[in-house]
Amino acid sequence: MSTISLTLHEIYDLALATMLANGCDDENAKALADIVTRAEQDGSHSHGLFRLPGYVKALRSGKVDGAARPVVTRRTASVIHVDGQRGFAPLAQAAGLPVLASAAAETGVAALSLTNIHHFAALWPETEYLADRGLVGIACTAYMPAVAPAGSTEKLFGTNPISFAWPRPGKKPVCFDMATAAMAMGDVQIAARDGASVPPGTGLDADGNETTDPAEIAKGVLLPFGGYKGSAIAMMVELLAAGLTGDQFSYEAAETDNRDGGPPRGGEMVIALSPAMIAGAGWEAHADAFVNRLSGLEGVRVPGARRHANRSDLGPRQIHKALIETIRSLG
Amino acid sequence: MSTISLTLHEIYDLALATMLANGCDDENAKALADIVTRAEQDGSHSHGLFRLPGYVKALRSGKVDGAARPVVTRRTASVIHVDGQRGFAPLAQAAGLPVLASAAAETGVAALSLTNIHHFAALWPETEYLADRGLVGIACTAYMPAVAPAGSTEKLFGTNPISFAWPRPGKKPVCFDMATAAMAMGDVQIAARDGASVPPGTGLDADGNETTDPAEIAKGVLLPFGGYKGSAIAMMVELLAAGLTGDQFSYEAAETDNRDGGPPRGGEMVIALSPAMIAGAGWEAHADAFVNRLSGLEGVRVPGARRHANRSDLGPRQIHKALIETIRSLG
């Protein structure tokens, strides 16, 4: 597939111009261009420019307000709420995360619920924001039904990602950010295109039978990672991202979304904890010894390490030419 | 295997007498007898009377103080710490959980770290305690190395259980409580005894090779559930239960434990969140609709349902005769 080389600045400018040309005001466009550029910088192409057409569709259909002004409310010393006012998630996060971080630094633990947002990005920007400030971060969000709970053949859960970051002052945090589906549907579709098979447990065909044929799974449902246990984690994510925020469960999002191809309305839950206040003095060295032991094991890569290595490369990125052309046609 | 029928009262009395006869004072013995009886009532035999010999070993070796008085400190409005003073976990939990619940009800989110405890039980008693008071509960603890991180052949993680409970006022909570190992070592040993095979991904043999022969895994290591993703969850549990509490990681517990067969010293992290304060009015019905949809799917059992069904049965329990004889010999 032919690619075009773009610097990180060019990626940012392309994203910014595209959002500005489609109804985003300056603040929203900048927040989105930032999140898209950081995804490309980290090597997460599926959360980078690839998302722009979906963002544009949601603006053009009127589902999302590109000029939304999120409203931040600090309900108690440790509970913060952001009403995204029908906007994309990044500006709402930018408004809420500093309040969450200072609340957690003061009280030791704090919770941020974001509602009335449209989330279409990775979660590590939220959890690493907290880790960069010496805090443990946990974040999760739901989406639209794609995953059948273990034992079932009917989709109910979203791919329901969860991210966790552990702070390492002066170093990159340990951070995972993963779907609770066994595999992203995009990867199943790529495997189908390439004629590859997928591991058992990835999904079911349209009749609810187990299969390793990705073309059949694409017509059926995904399964949670890790069987019954992963299904419990996926359920927890729904309950935290929708039950605890008060915004839509995945199945509700499917019922109300206008199917424009952009992100549905939903909620996000972010929790921050202070090891300095909970574990007390010496927590950095104590946890570092564990992380060093983990990273020292042959065959083990500490979660986040590959993204962080990509991040330190400030050179140009190779972007699919067809994607660039699609985006330029939206400008 | 021949069994003896014991009422729940008889189970409680047997546990109480055994603990009193081996150095527990009244308060500690009652807290332990309560946790053991509730495990048997819920059908979790592996956390019931089966644990008593290990508790006794830890008392007799002097590792655990049967007369410990936990010290509760409320560090901030939402951060509570319990120093278990080298005692078993149940009395420390009984001291800390009411403070945690009232803190979360006041501030919306609170965290309880327990350190200097010896945990040998399930985690649902902690999370369901919170759910019974209208709070979301999350709890986790580490143990001693038994599980190789994904990609490795060396054990580093404990079986690292995590529990989550969602409150349903007037109904039983949704609650899972699961090891992050693919299978408990006890179940691997039972499969080996019975000549059965175990699913791929359960563990590795002593040379680090994948195998479905439980006898070979018993000489090797367990694997996390769900491959790399489950391994990330197991790592998160270590970091919350040890890094965030400041108590021992599993590998540290292995280095300091006296190997008496009882539970090592460790930490436990419990987080409580208030949906009434975070999601606001209507949260119960909103989440209930999701849970009802989940439980209505063919083939799906909502986590916790089997335990709760067992709990409502107040009749006698069938206990292995050999176990009863072992326990009586300790009296």
XYZ file of C-alpha atoms in Angstrom:
662
model
C 0.000 0.000 0.000
C 1.541 3.344 -0.939
C 2.201 5.826 1.831
C 3.018 9.488 2.197
C 5.569 10.789 4.667
C 4.227 13.475 7.007
C 6.006 15.209 9.872
C 4.210 15.359 13.213
C 3.615 19.064 12.545
C 2.054 18.262 9.190
C -0.166 15.633 10.817
C -1.280 18.172 13.411
C -1.922 20.847 10.797
C -3.886 18.459 8.576
C -6.063 17.354 11.465
C -6.548 20.938 12.660
C -7.495 22.250 9.219
C -9.890 19.359 8.620
C -11.697 19.907 11.894
C -11.839 23.689 11.432
C -13.246 23.227 7.942
C -16.026 21.014 9.262
C -17.517 23.001 12.085
C -15.091 22.701 14.982
C -14.169 25.905 16.711
C -10.569 26.638 17.531
C -10.461 25.035 20.978
C -12.163 21.815 19.928
C -10.118 21.537 16.741
C -6.870 21.982 18.660
C -7.804 19.384 21.262
C -8.695 16.882 18.529
C -5.617 17.614 16.414
C -3.503 17.091 19.528
C -5.030 13.700 20.353
C -4.748 12.540 16.720
C -1.115 13.630 16.473
C -0.173 11.956 19.740
C -1.723 8.690 18.534
C 0.340 8.835 15.329
C 3.446 9.730 17.336
C 2.897 6.662 19.548
C 2.422 4.398 16.528
C -1.297 3.889 17.186
C -2.454 4.530 13.621
C -5.929 3.183 14.308
C -6.480 6.120 16.712
C -4.751 8.716 14.547
C -5.669 10.276 11.210
C -7.685 7.117 10.506
C -10.334 8.545 12.866
C -10.716 11.910 11.114
C -13.370 10.853 8.572
C -15.511 9.549 11.464
C -15.080 12.796 13.382
C -16.125 14.740 10.287
C -19.196 12.546 9.715
C -20.354 13.198 13.273
C -19.984 16.966 12.760
C -21.716 16.977 9.393
C -24.679 14.974 10.619
C -25.097 17.386 13.504
C -24.690 14.606 16.079
C -21.685 16.310 17.634
C -21.348 20.009 18.439
C -17.940 21.170 17.237
C -18.220 24.310 19.337
C -19.190 22.586 22.573
C -17.960 24.113 25.828
C -17.603 21.408 28.493
C -18.950 22.270 31.941
C -16.831 21.156 34.892
C -18.445 20.662 38.299
C -16.526 19.681 41.408
C -19.271 17.962 43.361
C -17.152 17.130 46.389
C -13.461 17.423 47.211
C -12.910 14.161 45.283
C -15.746 13.834 42.777
C -15.571 15.806 39.532
C -18.052 15.747 36.692
C -17.638 17.087 33.185
C -20.670 17.518 30.972
C -19.207 17.472 27.473
C -22.258 19.300 26.082
C -22.473 16.978 23.092
C -18.876 17.594 22.049
C -15.943 15.320 21.259
C -14.123 13.877 24.263
C -10.712 15.605 24.034
C -11.792 19.106 25.096
C -13.891 17.670 27.925
C -10.866 15.673 29.101
C -8.629 18.711 28.856
C -11.092 20.552 31.086
C -11.537 17.773 33.625
C -8.152 16.104 34.026
C -6.348 19.004 35.739
C -9.161 19.247 38.287
C -9.037 15.467 38.823
C -5.270 15.506 39.280
C -5.314 18.303 41.816
C -8.214 16.675 43.695
C -6.338 13.363 43.900
C -3.165 15.107 45.011
C -5.121 16.830 47.814
C -7.364 14.007 49.000
C -5.455 10.904 47.845
C -8.170 9.534 45.560
C -10.593 11.193 43.171
C -13.054 10.233 40.452
C -13.906 12.024 37.222
C -17.039 11.134 35.296
C -17.396 12.499 31.789
C -20.825 12.394 30.198
C -22.453 13.662 27.046
C -19.195 13.160 25.138
C -18.270 11.322 21.946
C -15.115 9.256 22.560
C -13.194 7.976 19.553
C -9.597 7.809 20.786
C -7.234 5.810 22.968
C -7.429 6.012 26.775
C -3.729 6.241 27.568
C -3.722 10.057 27.125
C -5.960 10.238 30.213
C -4.123 7.697 32.367
C -0.644 8.882 31.370
C -1.655 12.473 32.109
C -2.266 11.337 35.682
C 0.873 9.175 35.852
C 2.962 12.116 34.665
C 1.744 13.890 37.805
C 2.676 11.064 40.169
C -0.789 9.508 40.235
C -2.156 6.077 39.396
C -4.705 6.393 36.595
C -7.548 4.073 35.629
C -9.896 4.902 32.747
C -12.575 3.084 30.815
C -15.303 3.719 28.313
C -17.998 1.724 26.513
C -19.056 2.074 22.867
C -21.606 0.125 20.808
C -22.401 -3.579 21.104
C -19.832 -5.784 19.359
C -18.967 -8.431 21.932
C -21.102 -11.334 23.168
C -20.796 -11.993 26.920
C -19.138 -15.360 27.591
C -21.710 -18.122 27.191
C -23.896 -16.055 24.861
C -24.034 -15.650 21.101
C -25.591 -12.159 21.200
C -23.530 -9.004 21.300
C -24.150 -6.738 24.287
C -20.792 -5.285 25.387
C -18.801 -2.728 23.454
C -15.156 -3.485 22.816
C -14.922 -1.670 26.165
C -11.324 -0.571 26.581
C -9.660 -0.137 29.957
C -6.391 1.654 30.639
C -4.180 1.651 33.717
C -1.047 3.707 34.288
C 1.442 3.441 37.120
C 3.626 6.533 37.672
C 7.420 6.306 37.602
C 8.732 9.797 38.331
C 11.537 10.670 35.909
C 10.686 7.665 33.707
C 7.865 6.662 31.403
C 4.917 5.178 33.285
C 3.871 1.557 33.022
C 0.642 1.816 31.037
C -1.704 -0.589 29.356
C -4.668 0.404 27.218
C -6.581 -2.520 25.819
C -9.943 -3.518 24.453
C -11.675 -6.197 26.499
C -12.650 -7.846 23.201
C -10.346 -10.713 22.204
C -9.478 -8.764 19.043
C -10.556 -5.472 17.504
C -13.101 -5.917 14.701
C -10.747 -3.945 12.435
C -8.053 -6.566 12.945
C -10.561 -9.351 12.247
C -11.439 -7.631 8.970
C -7.760 -7.284 8.049
C -7.225 -11.011 8.756
C -10.220 -11.805 6.541
C -8.808 -9.651 3.741
C -5.441 -11.419 4.046
C -6.976 -14.908 4.164
C -5.456 -15.539 7.602
C -7.102 -17.397 10.477
C -7.576 -15.982 13.965
C -7.050 -17.745 17.317
C -9.866 -19.786 18.863
C -11.914 -17.607 21.207
C -11.793 -14.530 18.953
C -15.415 -14.670 17.902
C -18.460 -16.584 16.695
C -20.037 -16.850 13.247
C -23.534 -15.547 12.455
C -25.040 -18.800 13.759
C -23.213 -18.535 17.077
C -20.658 -21.240 16.327
C -17.005 -20.993 17.259
C -14.769 -20.376 14.281
C -11.245 -19.274 13.475
C -12.334 -17.888 10.084
C -12.266 -14.091 10.395
C -14.658 -13.657 7.453
C -17.272 -15.617 9.402
C -16.620 -13.660 12.612
C -17.039 -10.400 10.698
C -20.616 -11.548 10.020
C -21.044 -12.693 13.627
C -19.836 -11.392 16.987
C -16.577 -10.870 18.824
C -15.900 -12.586 22.132
C -14.304 -11.056 25.225
C -10.615 -11.816 25.767
C -9.954 -14.613 28.240
C -13.337 -16.347 28.331
C -15.519 -15.939 31.436
C -12.916 -13.925 33.309
C -12.411 -11.425 30.500
C -16.176 -11.216 30.127
C -16.403 -10.173 33.786
C -13.864 -7.408 33.132
C -15.858 -6.256 30.071
C -18.998 -6.162 32.231
C -17.165 -4.124 34.872
C -16.184 -1.605 32.199
C -19.839 -1.213 31.106
C -20.907 -0.685 34.703
C -18.163 1.882 35.405
C -18.407 3.733 32.074
C -22.200 3.816 31.900
C -23.709 2.710 35.231
C -21.390 4.849 37.312
C -21.279 7.877 35.000
C -25.009 7.723 34.293
C -24.470 7.897 30.545
C -25.419 5.273 27.954
C -24.612 1.577 28.074
C -23.379 0.227 24.732
C -26.803 -1.176 23.914
C -28.413 2.189 24.625
C -25.874 3.936 22.382
C -26.848 1.566 19.559
C -30.497 2.468 20.085
C -29.977 6.240 19.993
C -27.039 6.699 17.615
C -27.796 8.103 14.161
C -25.359 5.631 12.542
C -23.413 8.336 10.777
C -20.206 6.358 11.310
C -18.897 8.732 13.926
C -18.591 7.963 17.649
C -21.854 7.559 19.598
C -22.630 9.502 22.751
C -21.320 7.856 25.884
C -19.577 8.236 29.209
C -16.066 7.774 30.483
C -14.897 7.059 34.011
C -11.441 8.094 35.203
C -10.077 7.333 38.682
C -6.880 8.798 40.134
C -5.029 7.594 43.234
C -1.980 9.051 44.951
C 0.704 6.530 45.956
C 2.487 9.294 47.850
C -0.538 9.629 50.136
C -1.632 5.980 50.201
C 1.662 4.049 50.240
C 3.719 6.913 51.656
C 7.434 7.606 51.456
C 9.568 5.261 49.390
C 6.776 4.144 47.066
C 8.732 5.008 43.902
C 11.722 2.764 44.620
C 9.522 -0.030 45.971
C 7.399 -0.231 42.834
C 10.364 0.370 40.554
C 12.074 -2.735 41.880
C 9.012 -4.752 40.870
C 8.817 -3.162 37.422
C 12.525 -3.781 36.871
C 12.103 -7.400 37.851
C 9.188 -7.712 35.424
C 11.015 -6.037 32.546
C 14.093 -8.149 33.252
C 12.261 -11.410 32.519
C 13.149 -12.893 29.157
C 10.262 -12.560 26.714
C 8.396 -9.889 28.682
C 7.669 -6.401 27.437
C 6.373 -3.978 30.040
C 3.012 -2.553 28.875
C 3.448 0.796 27.144
C 7.148 0.341 26.313
C 6.609 0.034 22.577
C 4.445 3.167 22.430
C 6.968 5.099 24.486
C 9.779 4.045 22.154
C 7.716 5.255 19.200
C 7.010 8.521 21.037
C 10.684 9.387 21.333
C 11.005 9.222 17.542
C 10.169 12.749 16.359
C 10.709 11.952 12.681
C 8.061 11.783 9.963
C 5.368 9.098 9.889
C 4.257 7.022 6.919
C 0.530 7.495 6.341
C -1.568 5.614 3.802
C -1.920 7.711 0.679
C -5.581 6.777 0.247
C -6.327 7.991 3.783
C -4.601 11.316 3.150
C -6.594 11.749 -0.046
C -9.833 10.983 1.758
C -8.999 13.498 4.477
C -7.975 16.196 1.996
C -11.289 15.740 0.203
C -12.995 16.649 3.498
C -11.050 19.868 3.904
C -14.796 -39.277 49.340
C -16.820 -39.579 52.541
C -18.310 -36.433 54.009
C -19.816 -35.291 57.274
C -22.888 -33.096 57.454
C -22.397 -29.920 59.499
C -24.849 -27.074 60.068
C -23.598 -23.544 59.495
C -23.600 -23.094 63.283
C -21.467 -26.197 63.701
C -19.052 -24.947 61.053
C -18.794 -21.612 62.863
C -18.303 -23.283 66.237
C -15.650 -25.648 64.896
C -13.730 -22.772 63.302
C -14.080 -20.628 66.431
C -12.930 -23.378 68.792
C -9.975 -24.253 66.563
C -8.783 -20.668 66.380
C -9.274 -20.094 70.123
C -7.334 -23.275 70.892
C -4.404 -22.070 68.803
C -3.712 -18.602 70.063
C -6.426 -16.379 68.626
C -8.148 -14.070 71.028
C -11.902 -13.780 70.999
C -12.200 -10.948 68.458
C -9.798 -12.469 65.946
C -11.288 -15.942 66.326
C -14.808 -14.616 65.745
C -13.775 -12.633 62.655
C -12.063 -15.718 61.200
C -14.896 -18.100 62.072
C -17.293 -15.676 60.403
C -15.293 -15.500 57.145
C -14.850 -19.293 57.054
C -18.559 -19.906 57.664
C -19.632 -17.426 55.002
C -17.340 -19.133 52.471
C -18.936 -22.513 53.237
C -22.394 -20.957 53.085
C -21.601 -19.561 49.610
C -20.282 -22.920 48.410
C -16.681 -21.743 48.246
C -15.183 -24.725 50.038
C -11.638 -23.773 49.055
C -11.972 -20.647 51.223
C -13.841 -22.326 54.063
C -12.782 -24.921 56.628
C -10.135 -26.043 54.128
C -8.139 -22.945 55.169
C -8.149 -23.669 58.910
C -5.018 -25.852 59.002
C -3.085 -23.072 57.255
C -4.380 -20.472 59.710
C -3.280 -22.711 62.586
C 0.183 -23.250 61.094
C 0.701 -19.495 60.850
C -0.287 -19.066 64.503
C 1.861 -21.955 65.741
C 4.952 -20.758 63.887
C 4.504 -17.318 65.412
C 4.262 -15.663 61.988
C 0.803 -14.308 62.722
C -0.326 -12.647 65.949
C -3.686 -14.122 66.937
C -4.284 -11.246 69.350
C -3.474 -8.448 66.889
C -5.389 -5.185 67.236
C -5.623 -3.441 63.860
C -4.941 0.302 63.880
C -7.206 2.424 61.685
C -6.019 5.821 60.452
C -8.136 8.161 58.369
C -5.419 10.066 56.557
C -7.742 12.332 54.603
C -11.496 12.499 54.134
C -11.182 9.723 51.517
C -8.010 7.783 52.328
C -8.095 5.200 55.104
C -5.284 2.944 56.204
C -5.445 -0.114 58.432
C -2.264 -1.532 59.889
C -3.186 -5.124 60.647
C -0.381 -5.410 63.198
C 0.685 -8.807 61.884
C -2.782 -10.312 62.259
C -5.117 -12.188 59.947
C -7.036 -10.055 57.461
C -10.647 -10.452 58.680
C -10.380 -8.338 61.861
C -8.473 -5.634 59.965
C -11.205 -5.605 57.332
C -13.909 -5.455 59.968
C -12.162 -2.415 61.414
C -11.572 -0.641 58.113
C -14.607 -1.330 55.949
C -17.146 0.708 57.946
C -14.804 3.731 57.833
C -14.303 3.221 54.091
C -18.040 2.976 53.456
C -18.856 6.120 55.392
C -15.999 8.005 53.716
C -17.244 6.995 50.250
C -20.802 7.921 51.152
C -19.591 11.382 52.242
C -17.065 12.181 49.541
C -18.190 9.927 46.664
C -14.983 7.906 46.399
C -12.599 6.511 49.000
C -9.662 4.145 49.210
C -8.701 1.706 51.952
C -5.230 0.236 52.094
C -4.652 -2.674 54.447
C -1.071 -3.571 55.272
C 0.715 -5.928 57.606
C -2.087 -8.470 57.239
C -2.211 -12.140 56.293
C -4.976 -12.689 53.717
C -6.205 -16.234 53.102
C -9.840 -15.760 52.083
C -12.078 -14.649 49.225
C -12.453 -10.964 48.369
C -16.206 -10.828 47.843
C -16.860 -10.262 51.578
C -15.137 -6.868 51.173
C -16.753 -5.821 47.881
C -20.204 -7.111 48.810
C -20.003 -5.287 52.142
C -19.690 -2.076 50.120
C -22.368 -3.059 47.589
C -24.771 -3.814 50.430
C -24.358 -0.143 51.388
C -25.074 1.180 47.897
C -21.420 1.485 46.876
C -19.338 0.051 44.063
C -16.536 -2.055 45.522
C -13.200 -3.040 43.987
C -10.673 -5.124 45.934
C -7.472 -6.934 45.127
C -4.569 -8.644 46.840
C -1.339 -10.374 45.837
C 0.124 -13.546 47.350
C 3.259 -15.516 46.480
C 4.688 -16.063 42.975
C 2.837 -18.766 41.038
C 2.124 -17.165 37.674
C 4.556 -16.368 34.849
C 3.858 -13.041 33.110
C 2.774 -13.584 29.496
C 5.851 -14.209 27.345
C 7.914 -15.472 30.275
C 8.497 -18.913 31.770
C 9.352 -17.622 35.263
C 6.751 -17.070 37.939
C 6.523 -13.538 39.317
C 2.834 -12.739 39.920
C 0.690 -14.267 42.618
C -2.627 -15.745 41.582
C -3.660 -12.142 42.288
C -7.415 -12.125 42.717
C -9.588 -9.129 41.925
C -13.182 -8.620 42.976
C -15.767 -6.105 41.773
C -19.277 -5.617 43.128
C -22.054 -3.461 41.717
C -24.815 -2.533 44.181
C -28.457 -3.359 43.473
C -30.489 -2.013 46.377
C -33.019 -4.594 47.504
C -31.334 -7.296 45.417
C -28.083 -9.230 45.511
C -25.206 -7.282 43.971
C -23.488 -8.288 40.774
C -20.122 -9.498 42.036
C -17.168 -11.286 40.561
C -14.169 -12.505 42.536
C -11.573 -14.226 40.435
C -7.923 -15.177 40.355
C -6.031 -13.615 37.464
C -4.307 -16.980 36.984
C -5.884 -19.103 34.242
C -6.638 -21.745 36.881
C -5.989 -22.147 40.596
C -3.028 -24.453 41.341
C -5.371 -26.497 43.530
C -7.584 -27.218 40.533
C -4.538 -28.137 38.445
C -3.547 -30.630 41.156
C -7.052 -32.085 41.237
C -6.998 -32.503 37.430
C -3.623 -34.250 37.727
C -5.002 -36.599 40.377
C -8.003 -37.395 38.160
C -5.889 -37.930 35.042
C -7.713 -35.118 33.218
C -6.176 -32.579 30.853
C -6.475 -28.812 31.242
C -7.124 -26.195 28.525
C -4.213 -24.733 26.538
C -2.949 -21.569 28.218
C -3.321 -22.921 31.760
C 0.373 -23.281 32.435
C 3.860 -24.361 31.394
C 5.918 -27.411 32.355
C 9.194 -27.170 34.301
C 11.081 -26.507 31.039
C 8.788 -23.633 30.097
C 6.911 -25.525 27.396
C 3.166 -25.253 26.868
C 1.299 -28.334 27.994
C -2.215 -29.463 28.777
C -0.946 -32.109 31.219
C -1.756 -30.824 34.718
C 0.911 -33.050 36.321
C 3.540 -31.235 34.258
C 2.096 -27.800 35.095
C 2.175 -28.679 38.790
C 5.971 -28.952 38.394
C 6.091 -25.749 36.322
C 4.202 -22.470 36.410
C 0.674 -21.200 35.931
C -0.121 -18.632 33.251
C -2.400 -15.609 33.590
C -5.923 -15.969 32.193
C -6.380 -14.461 28.740
C -2.779 -14.193 27.541
C -1.165 -10.743 27.342
C -4.338 -8.934 28.355
C -4.898 -11.033 31.462
C -1.220 -10.647 32.282
C -1.711 -6.871 32.245
C -4.597 -7.227 34.710
C -2.442 -9.461 36.958
C 0.298 -6.809 36.859
C -2.228 -4.120 37.775
C -3.280 -6.179 40.795
C 0.364 -6.441 41.991
C 0.795 -2.693 41.606
C -2.444 -1.865 43.454
C -2.094 -4.492 46.205
C 1.618 -3.938 46.861
C 2.831 -0.802 45.062
C -0.113 1.312 46.168
C -0.463 -0.114 49.673
C 3.303 -0.140 50.261
C 3.260 -3.747 51.428
C 5.026 -6.717 49.813
C 4.903 -7.706 46.170
C 4.421 -11.446 45.675
C 8.130 -11.951 45.058
C 8.976 -10.102 48.272
C 6.496 -12.248 50.209
C 8.268 -15.356 48.920
C 11.590 -13.957 50.135
C 10.397 -13.147 53.660
C 7.795 -15.833 54.378
C 8.756 -18.587 56.804
C 7.071 -21.239 54.599
C 4.926 -22.562 57.394
C 2.096 -23.174 54.927
C -0.005 -20.301 56.214
C -0.665 -17.037 54.383
C 2.308 -14.687 53.887
C 2.257 -11.056 54.944
C 0.853 -8.741 52.282
C -1.382 -5.834 51.456
C -4.881 -5.391 50.158
C -6.380 -2.444 48.298
C -10.098 -1.680 48.462
C -11.766 1.163 46.544
C -15.353 2.336 47.091
C -17.361 4.610 44.787
C -20.824 6.063 45.258
C -23.111 5.862 42.202
C -25.627 8.047 44.037
C -23.057 10.853 44.113
C -21.325 10.173 40.786
C -24.177 9.087 38.481
C -26.904 10.805 40.500
C -30.629 10.105 40.710
C -31.972 7.133 38.782
C -28.733 5.167 38.784
C -30.358 2.038 40.241
C -32.947 1.586 37.488
C -30.485 2.539 34.758
C -27.950 -0.100 35.761
C -30.625 -2.659 36.572
C -31.903 -2.520 33.013
C -28.406 -3.447 31.821
C -28.034 -6.255 34.348
C -31.454 -7.617 33.408
C -30.510 -7.559 29.745
C -27.273 -9.398 30.558
C -28.947 -12.017 32.718
C -31.665 -12.483 30.080
C -29.185 -13.684 27.461
C -29.298 -17.424 26.897
C -26.222 -19.111 28.314
C -25.172 -16.216 30.534
C -24.921 -16.364 34.298
C -24.474 -13.024 36.034
C -21.316 -13.132 38.192
C -22.119 -13.973 41.793
C -25.499 -15.571 41.089
C -24.407 -19.104 41.959
C -22.851 -18.018 45.245
C -25.947 -16.032 46.140
C -28.162 -19.037 45.422
C -25.969 -21.139 47.715
C -26.151 -18.421 50.370
C -29.917 -18.596 50.608
C -29.676 -22.280 51.499
C -29.341 -22.336 55.291
C -29.207 -26.118 55.507
C -26.233 -28.272 56.515
C -23.103 -28.533 54.371
C -21.239 -31.689 53.404
C -17.626 -31.419 54.540
C -14.883 -33.941 53.776
C -14.481 -36.287 56.710
C -10.679 -36.255 56.441
C -10.669 -32.454 56.686
C -12.875 -32.502 59.782
C -10.570 -35.050 61.385
C -7.526 -32.939 60.582
C -9.185 -29.855 62.077
C -10.332 -31.709 65.203
C -6.771 -32.917 65.740
C -5.733 -29.232 65.908
C -8.282 -28.387 68.603
